[in-house]
Short mmCIF file of C-alpha atoms and ligand atoms in Angstrom, two decimals:
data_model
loop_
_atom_site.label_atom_id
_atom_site.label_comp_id
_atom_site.label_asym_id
_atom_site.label_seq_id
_atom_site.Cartn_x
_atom_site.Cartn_y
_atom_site.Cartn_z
CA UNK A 139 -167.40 -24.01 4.50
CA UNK A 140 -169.42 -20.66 3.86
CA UNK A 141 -172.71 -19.61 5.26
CA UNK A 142 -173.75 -19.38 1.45
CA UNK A 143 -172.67 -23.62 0.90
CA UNK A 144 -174.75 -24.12 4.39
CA UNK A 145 -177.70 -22.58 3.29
CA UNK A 146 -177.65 -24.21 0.06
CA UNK A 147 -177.00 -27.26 0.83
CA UNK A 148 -180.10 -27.54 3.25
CA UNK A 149 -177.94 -29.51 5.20
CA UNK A 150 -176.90 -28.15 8.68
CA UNK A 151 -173.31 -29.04 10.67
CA UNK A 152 -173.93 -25.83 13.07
CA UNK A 153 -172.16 -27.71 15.24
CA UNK A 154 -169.22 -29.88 16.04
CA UNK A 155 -169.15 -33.86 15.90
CA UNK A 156 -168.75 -34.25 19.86
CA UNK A 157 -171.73 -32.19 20.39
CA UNK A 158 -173.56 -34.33 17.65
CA UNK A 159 -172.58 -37.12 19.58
CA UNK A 160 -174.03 -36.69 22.78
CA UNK A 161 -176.99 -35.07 21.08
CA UNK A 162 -177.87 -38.34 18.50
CA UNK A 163 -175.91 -40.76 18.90
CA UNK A 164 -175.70 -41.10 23.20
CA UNK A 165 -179.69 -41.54 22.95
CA UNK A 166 -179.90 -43.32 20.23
CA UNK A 167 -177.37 -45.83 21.15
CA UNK A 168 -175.04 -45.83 23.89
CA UNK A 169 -177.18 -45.01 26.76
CA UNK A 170 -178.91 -47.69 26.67
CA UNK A 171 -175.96 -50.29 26.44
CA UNK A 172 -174.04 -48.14 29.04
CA UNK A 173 -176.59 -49.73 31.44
CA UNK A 174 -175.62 -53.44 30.93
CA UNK A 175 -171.93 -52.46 30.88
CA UNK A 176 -172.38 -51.29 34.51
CA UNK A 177 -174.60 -54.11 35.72
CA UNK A 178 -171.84 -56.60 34.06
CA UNK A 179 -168.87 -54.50 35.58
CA UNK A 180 -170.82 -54.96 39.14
CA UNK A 181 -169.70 -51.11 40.05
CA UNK A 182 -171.06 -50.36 43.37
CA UNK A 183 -171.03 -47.99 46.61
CA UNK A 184 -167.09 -46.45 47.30
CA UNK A 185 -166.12 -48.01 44.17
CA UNK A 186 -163.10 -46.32 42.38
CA UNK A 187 -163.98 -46.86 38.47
CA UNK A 188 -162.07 -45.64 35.33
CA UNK A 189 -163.96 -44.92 32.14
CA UNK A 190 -161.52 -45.40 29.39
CA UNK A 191 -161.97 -43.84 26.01
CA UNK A 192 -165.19 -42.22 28.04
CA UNK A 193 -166.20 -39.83 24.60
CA UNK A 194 -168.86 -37.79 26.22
CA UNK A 195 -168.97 -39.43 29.56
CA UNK A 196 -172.03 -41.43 29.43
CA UNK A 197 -170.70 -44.14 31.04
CA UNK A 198 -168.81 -42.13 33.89
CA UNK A 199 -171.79 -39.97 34.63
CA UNK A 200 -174.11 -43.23 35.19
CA UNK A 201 -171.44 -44.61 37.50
CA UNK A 202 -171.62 -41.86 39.98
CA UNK A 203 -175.31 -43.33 40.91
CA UNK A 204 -173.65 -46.77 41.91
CA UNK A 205 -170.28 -45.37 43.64
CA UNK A 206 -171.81 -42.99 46.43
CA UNK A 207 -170.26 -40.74 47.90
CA UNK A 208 -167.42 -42.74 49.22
CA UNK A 209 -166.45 -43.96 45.51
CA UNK A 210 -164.94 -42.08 43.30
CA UNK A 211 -165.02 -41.55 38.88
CA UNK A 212 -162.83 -40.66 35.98
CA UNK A 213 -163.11 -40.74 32.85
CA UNK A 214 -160.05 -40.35 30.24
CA UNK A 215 -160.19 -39.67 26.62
CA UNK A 216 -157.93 -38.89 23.46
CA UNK A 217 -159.91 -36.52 22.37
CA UNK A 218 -160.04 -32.76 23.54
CA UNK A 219 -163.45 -32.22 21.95
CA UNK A 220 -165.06 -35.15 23.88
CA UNK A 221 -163.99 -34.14 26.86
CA UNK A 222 -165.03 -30.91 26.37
CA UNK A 223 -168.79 -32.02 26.02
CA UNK A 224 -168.23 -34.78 29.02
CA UNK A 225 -167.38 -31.82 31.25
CA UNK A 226 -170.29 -29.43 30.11
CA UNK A 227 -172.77 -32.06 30.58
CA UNK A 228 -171.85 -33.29 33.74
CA UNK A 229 -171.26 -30.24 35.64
CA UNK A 230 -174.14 -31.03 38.27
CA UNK A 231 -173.16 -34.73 38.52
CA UNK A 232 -172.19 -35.93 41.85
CA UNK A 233 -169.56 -36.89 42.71
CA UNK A 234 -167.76 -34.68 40.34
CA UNK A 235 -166.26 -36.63 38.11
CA UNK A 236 -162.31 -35.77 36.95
CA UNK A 237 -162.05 -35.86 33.07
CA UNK A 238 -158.24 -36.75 31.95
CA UNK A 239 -157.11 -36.39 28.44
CA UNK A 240 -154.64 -39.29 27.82
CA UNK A 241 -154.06 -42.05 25.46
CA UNK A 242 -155.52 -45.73 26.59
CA UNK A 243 -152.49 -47.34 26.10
CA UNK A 244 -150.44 -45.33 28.03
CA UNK A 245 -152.82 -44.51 31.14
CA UNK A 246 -151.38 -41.94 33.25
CA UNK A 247 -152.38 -43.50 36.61
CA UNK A 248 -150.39 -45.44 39.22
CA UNK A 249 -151.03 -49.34 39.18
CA UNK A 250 -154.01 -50.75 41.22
CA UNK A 251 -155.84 -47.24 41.35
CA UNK A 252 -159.17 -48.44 40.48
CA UNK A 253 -161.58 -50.83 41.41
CA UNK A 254 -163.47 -51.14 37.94
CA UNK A 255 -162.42 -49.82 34.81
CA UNK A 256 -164.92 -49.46 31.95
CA UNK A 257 -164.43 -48.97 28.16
CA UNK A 258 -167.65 -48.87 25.88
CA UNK A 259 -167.24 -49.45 22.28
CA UNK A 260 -163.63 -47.70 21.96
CA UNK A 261 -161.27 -50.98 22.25
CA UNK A 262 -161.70 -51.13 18.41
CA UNK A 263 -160.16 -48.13 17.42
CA UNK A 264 -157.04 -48.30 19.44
CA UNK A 265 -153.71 -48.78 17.51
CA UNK A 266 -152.57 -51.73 20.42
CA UNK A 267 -155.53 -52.88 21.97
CA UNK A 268 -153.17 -55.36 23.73
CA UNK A 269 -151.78 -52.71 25.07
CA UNK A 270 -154.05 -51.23 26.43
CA UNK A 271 -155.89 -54.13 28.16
CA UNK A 272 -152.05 -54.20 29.44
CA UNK A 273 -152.56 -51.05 30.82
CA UNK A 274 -156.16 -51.37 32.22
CA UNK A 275 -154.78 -54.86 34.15
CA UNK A 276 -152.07 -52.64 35.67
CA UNK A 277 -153.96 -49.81 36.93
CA UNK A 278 -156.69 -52.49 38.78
CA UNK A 279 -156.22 -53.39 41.81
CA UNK A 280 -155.99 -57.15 42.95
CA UNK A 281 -159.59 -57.60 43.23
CA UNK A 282 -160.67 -55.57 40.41
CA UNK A 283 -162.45 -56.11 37.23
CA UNK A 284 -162.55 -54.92 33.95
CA UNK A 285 -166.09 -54.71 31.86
CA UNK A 286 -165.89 -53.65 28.54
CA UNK A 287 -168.10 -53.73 25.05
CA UNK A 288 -167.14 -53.85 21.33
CA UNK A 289 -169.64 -54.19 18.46
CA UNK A 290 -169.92 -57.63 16.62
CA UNK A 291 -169.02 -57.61 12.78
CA UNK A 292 -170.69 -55.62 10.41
CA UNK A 293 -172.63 -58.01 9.04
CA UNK A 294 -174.70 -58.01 12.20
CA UNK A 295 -175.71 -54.02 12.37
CA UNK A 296 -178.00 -54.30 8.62
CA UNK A 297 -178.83 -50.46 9.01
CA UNK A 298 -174.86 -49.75 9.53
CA UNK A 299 -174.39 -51.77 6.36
CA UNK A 300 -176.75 -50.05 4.15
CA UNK A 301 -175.18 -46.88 5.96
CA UNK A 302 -171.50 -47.68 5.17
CA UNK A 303 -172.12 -48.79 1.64
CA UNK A 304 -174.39 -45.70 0.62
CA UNK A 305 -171.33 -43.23 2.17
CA UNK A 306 -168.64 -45.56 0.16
CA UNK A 307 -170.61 -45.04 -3.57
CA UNK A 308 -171.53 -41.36 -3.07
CA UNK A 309 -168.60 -40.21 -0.73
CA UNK A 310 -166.34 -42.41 -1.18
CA UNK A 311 -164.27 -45.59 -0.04
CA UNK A 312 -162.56 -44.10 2.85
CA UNK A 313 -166.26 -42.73 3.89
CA UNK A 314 -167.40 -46.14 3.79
CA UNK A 315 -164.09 -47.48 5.59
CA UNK A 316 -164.61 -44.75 8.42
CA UNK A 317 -168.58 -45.52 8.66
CA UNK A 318 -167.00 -49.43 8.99
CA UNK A 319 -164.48 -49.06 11.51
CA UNK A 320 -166.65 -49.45 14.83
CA UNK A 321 -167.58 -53.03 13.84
CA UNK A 322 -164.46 -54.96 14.36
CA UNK A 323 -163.65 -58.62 12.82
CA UNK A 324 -163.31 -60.09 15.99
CA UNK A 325 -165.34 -62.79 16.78
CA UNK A 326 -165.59 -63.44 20.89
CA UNK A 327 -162.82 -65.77 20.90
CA UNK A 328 -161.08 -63.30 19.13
CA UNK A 329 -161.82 -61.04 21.46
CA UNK A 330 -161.02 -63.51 24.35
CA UNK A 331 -157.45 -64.13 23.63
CA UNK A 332 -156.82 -60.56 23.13
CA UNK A 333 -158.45 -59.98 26.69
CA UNK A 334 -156.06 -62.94 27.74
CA UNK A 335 -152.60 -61.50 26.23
CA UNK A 336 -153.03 -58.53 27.84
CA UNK A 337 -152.97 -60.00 31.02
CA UNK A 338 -156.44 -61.35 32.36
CA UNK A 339 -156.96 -65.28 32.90
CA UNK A 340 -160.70 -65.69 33.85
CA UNK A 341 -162.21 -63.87 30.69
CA UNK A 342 -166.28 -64.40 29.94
CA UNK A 343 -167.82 -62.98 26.51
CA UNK A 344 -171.64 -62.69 25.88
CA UNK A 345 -173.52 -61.76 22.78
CA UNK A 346 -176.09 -58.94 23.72
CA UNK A 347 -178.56 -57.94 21.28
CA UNK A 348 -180.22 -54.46 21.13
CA UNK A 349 -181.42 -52.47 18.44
CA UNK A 350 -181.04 -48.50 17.16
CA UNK A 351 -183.82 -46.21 16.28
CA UNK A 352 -184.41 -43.15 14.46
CA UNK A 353 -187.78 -40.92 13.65
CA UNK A 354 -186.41 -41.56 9.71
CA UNK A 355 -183.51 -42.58 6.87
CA UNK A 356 -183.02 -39.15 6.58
CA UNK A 357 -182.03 -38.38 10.36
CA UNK A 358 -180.62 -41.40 10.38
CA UNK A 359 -178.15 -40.58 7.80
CA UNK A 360 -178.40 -36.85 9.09
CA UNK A 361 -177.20 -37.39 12.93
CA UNK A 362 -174.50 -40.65 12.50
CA UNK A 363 -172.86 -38.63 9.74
CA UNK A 364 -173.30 -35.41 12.01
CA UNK A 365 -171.41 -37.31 14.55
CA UNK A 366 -168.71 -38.14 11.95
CA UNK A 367 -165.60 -36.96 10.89
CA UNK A 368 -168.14 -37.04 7.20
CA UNK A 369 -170.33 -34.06 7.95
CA UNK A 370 -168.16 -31.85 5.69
CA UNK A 371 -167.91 -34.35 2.62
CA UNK A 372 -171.45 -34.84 2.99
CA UNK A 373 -172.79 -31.42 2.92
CA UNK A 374 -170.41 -30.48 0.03
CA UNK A 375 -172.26 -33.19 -2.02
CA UNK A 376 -174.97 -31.43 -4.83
CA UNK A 377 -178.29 -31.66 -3.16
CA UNK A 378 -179.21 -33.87 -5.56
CA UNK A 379 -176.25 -36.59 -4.72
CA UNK A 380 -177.15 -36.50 -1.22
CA UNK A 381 -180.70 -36.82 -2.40
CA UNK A 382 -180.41 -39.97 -3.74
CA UNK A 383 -177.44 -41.69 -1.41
CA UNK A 384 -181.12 -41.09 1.26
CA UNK A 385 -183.17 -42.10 -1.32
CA UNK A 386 -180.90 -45.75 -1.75
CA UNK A 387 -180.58 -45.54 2.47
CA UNK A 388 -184.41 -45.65 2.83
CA UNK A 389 -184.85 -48.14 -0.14
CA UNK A 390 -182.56 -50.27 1.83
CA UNK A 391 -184.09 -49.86 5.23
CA UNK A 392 -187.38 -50.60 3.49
CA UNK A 393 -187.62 -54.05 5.92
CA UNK A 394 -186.44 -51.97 8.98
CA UNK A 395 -188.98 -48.78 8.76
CA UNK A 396 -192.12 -48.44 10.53
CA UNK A 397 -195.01 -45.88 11.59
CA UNK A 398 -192.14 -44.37 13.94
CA UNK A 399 -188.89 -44.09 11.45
CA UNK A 400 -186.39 -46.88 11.60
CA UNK A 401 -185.46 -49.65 13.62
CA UNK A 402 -182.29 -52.23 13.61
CA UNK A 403 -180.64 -54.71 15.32
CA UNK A 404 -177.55 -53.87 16.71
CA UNK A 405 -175.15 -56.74 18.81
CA UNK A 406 -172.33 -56.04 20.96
CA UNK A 407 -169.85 -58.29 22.90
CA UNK A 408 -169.19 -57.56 25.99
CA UNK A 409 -166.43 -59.03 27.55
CA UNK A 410 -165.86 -59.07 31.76
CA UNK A 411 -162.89 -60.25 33.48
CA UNK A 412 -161.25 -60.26 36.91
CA UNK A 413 -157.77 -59.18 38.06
C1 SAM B 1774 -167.32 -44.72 19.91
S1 SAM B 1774 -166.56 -43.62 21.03
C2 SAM B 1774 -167.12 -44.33 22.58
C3 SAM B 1774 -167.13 -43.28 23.67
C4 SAM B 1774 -167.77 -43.70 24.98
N1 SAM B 1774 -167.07 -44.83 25.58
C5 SAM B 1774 -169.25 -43.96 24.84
O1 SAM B 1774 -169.70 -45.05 25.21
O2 SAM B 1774 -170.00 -43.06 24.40
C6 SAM B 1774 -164.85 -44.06 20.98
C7 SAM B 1774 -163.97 -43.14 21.83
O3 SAM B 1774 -162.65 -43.67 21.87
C8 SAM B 1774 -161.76 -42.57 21.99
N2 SAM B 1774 -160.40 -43.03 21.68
C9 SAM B 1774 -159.95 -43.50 20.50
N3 SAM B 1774 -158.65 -43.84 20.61
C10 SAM B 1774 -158.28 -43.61 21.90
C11 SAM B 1774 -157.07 -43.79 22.65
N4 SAM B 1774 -155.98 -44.30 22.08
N5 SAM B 1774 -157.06 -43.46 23.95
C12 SAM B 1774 -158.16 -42.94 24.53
N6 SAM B 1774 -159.33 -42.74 23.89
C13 SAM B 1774 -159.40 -43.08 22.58
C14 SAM B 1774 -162.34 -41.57 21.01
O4 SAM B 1774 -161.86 -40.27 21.21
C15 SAM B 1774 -163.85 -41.72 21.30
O5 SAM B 1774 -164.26 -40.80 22.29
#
């Protein structure tokens, strides 16, 4: 994209999605269920814990707190660009944490490595989950546990709905398939049998409910498509497309928006099982 189209457009993507991501969307959202994942995943002192699929490292970098310094963290992503951003912002964290670029189901560690292994809203978006559940039951040791989190259905995030179906009318449907894909089908026995086949017996799912804020439609829009493989489309619109796809986001919010921007419900799963 040129400067010129930049400028134009109003509408800034000075920088890449990863670094979106821990700038919006970490705040915004994941910190905050990162948190429960750890209390559920009962990390503690000279714990060994695996982040899989760790994006930007949120969840590895709050683990260091609970493992001491006798415990040790990695976190392993697909992505290059993730990991790039995990290892900038947690260059002061102790214990250093070792990043690993890898695919989840195929985890390039020996079997019963780690006390705890983690994976935050990423189970969704692997090609064999099974698989990789597989994987994170092999690389456990005997008395280890997995905690992990994976959004309910659409139809339970309303400001991801109105989000996904403004992107599908004014960028398109694989927009709106893309701006879908976190929120899974899976119910939590869904979820429970897949836990099961790859390999865990004792499997317990709870509903948690949080919410997502932001200081407007129009950052809301701005940061999760910032985040987004959909920053491009979206600041090639006209000005006055994207005008209105924020004009039918904040029409749509209308029941979510107060004094302070928007807020929304958002529920997870999150699933916890033993070795
Ligand atoms: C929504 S992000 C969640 C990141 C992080 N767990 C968090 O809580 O912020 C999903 C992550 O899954 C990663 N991912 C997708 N497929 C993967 C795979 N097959 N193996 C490892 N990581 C994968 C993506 O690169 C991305 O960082």
């Amino acid at each position: 994209m040129s400067d010129q189209t930049r400028q134009s457009a109003g509408w800034q993507i000075e920088q890449s999605a990863s670094e979106a991501y821990e700038q919006y969307l970490v705040p915004a959202i994941f910190a905050s269920w990162t948190d429960r994942l750890i209390e559920t995943g009962e990390i503690g002192e000279g714990d060994r814990v695996l982040d899989v699929a760790c994006g930007t490292g949120i969840v590895a970098r709050r683990a260091t707190s609970r493992v001491g310094t006798t415990g040790s963290v990695v976190g392993l992503d697909i992505n290059d660009g993730m990991l790039t951003v995990a290892e900038e912002v947690a260059t002061e964290v102790r214990p250093q944490i070792e990043w690993r670029q890898g695919d989840a189901t195929a985890l390039p560690f020996s079997d019963e490595e780690f006390d705890v292994v983690c994976c935050q809203q990423a189970l969704q978006f692997f090609d064999d989950p099974v698989a990789a559940i597989g994987e994170m039951h092999r690389v456990l040791a005997p008395d280890g546990r997995v905690a992990l989190s994976v959004w309910r259905p659409l139809d339970y995030q309303p400001a991801y709905v109105v989000l996904a179906d403004a992107v599908e009318r004014y960028i398109g449907d694989e927009a709106g398939e893309m701006m879908r894909s976190p929120f899974p089908a899976w119910d939590g026995e869904d979820l429970r049998t897949l836990v099961q086949d790859g390999g865990f017996d004792e499997v317990s799912v709870t509903i948690e409910i949080g919410s997502v804020r932001y200081p407007s439609p129009s950052e809301f829009v701005r940061r999760e498509v910032a985040s987004s493989p959909l920053a491009e489309s979206i600041a090639a619109l006209d000005r006055s497309v994207r005008d209105e796809l924020i004009h039918r986001v904040t029409d749509a919010l209308h029941a979510y928006s107060d004094d302070e921007g928007v807020a929304s419900p958002m529920e997870s799963y999150v699933v916890t099982a033993g070795r």
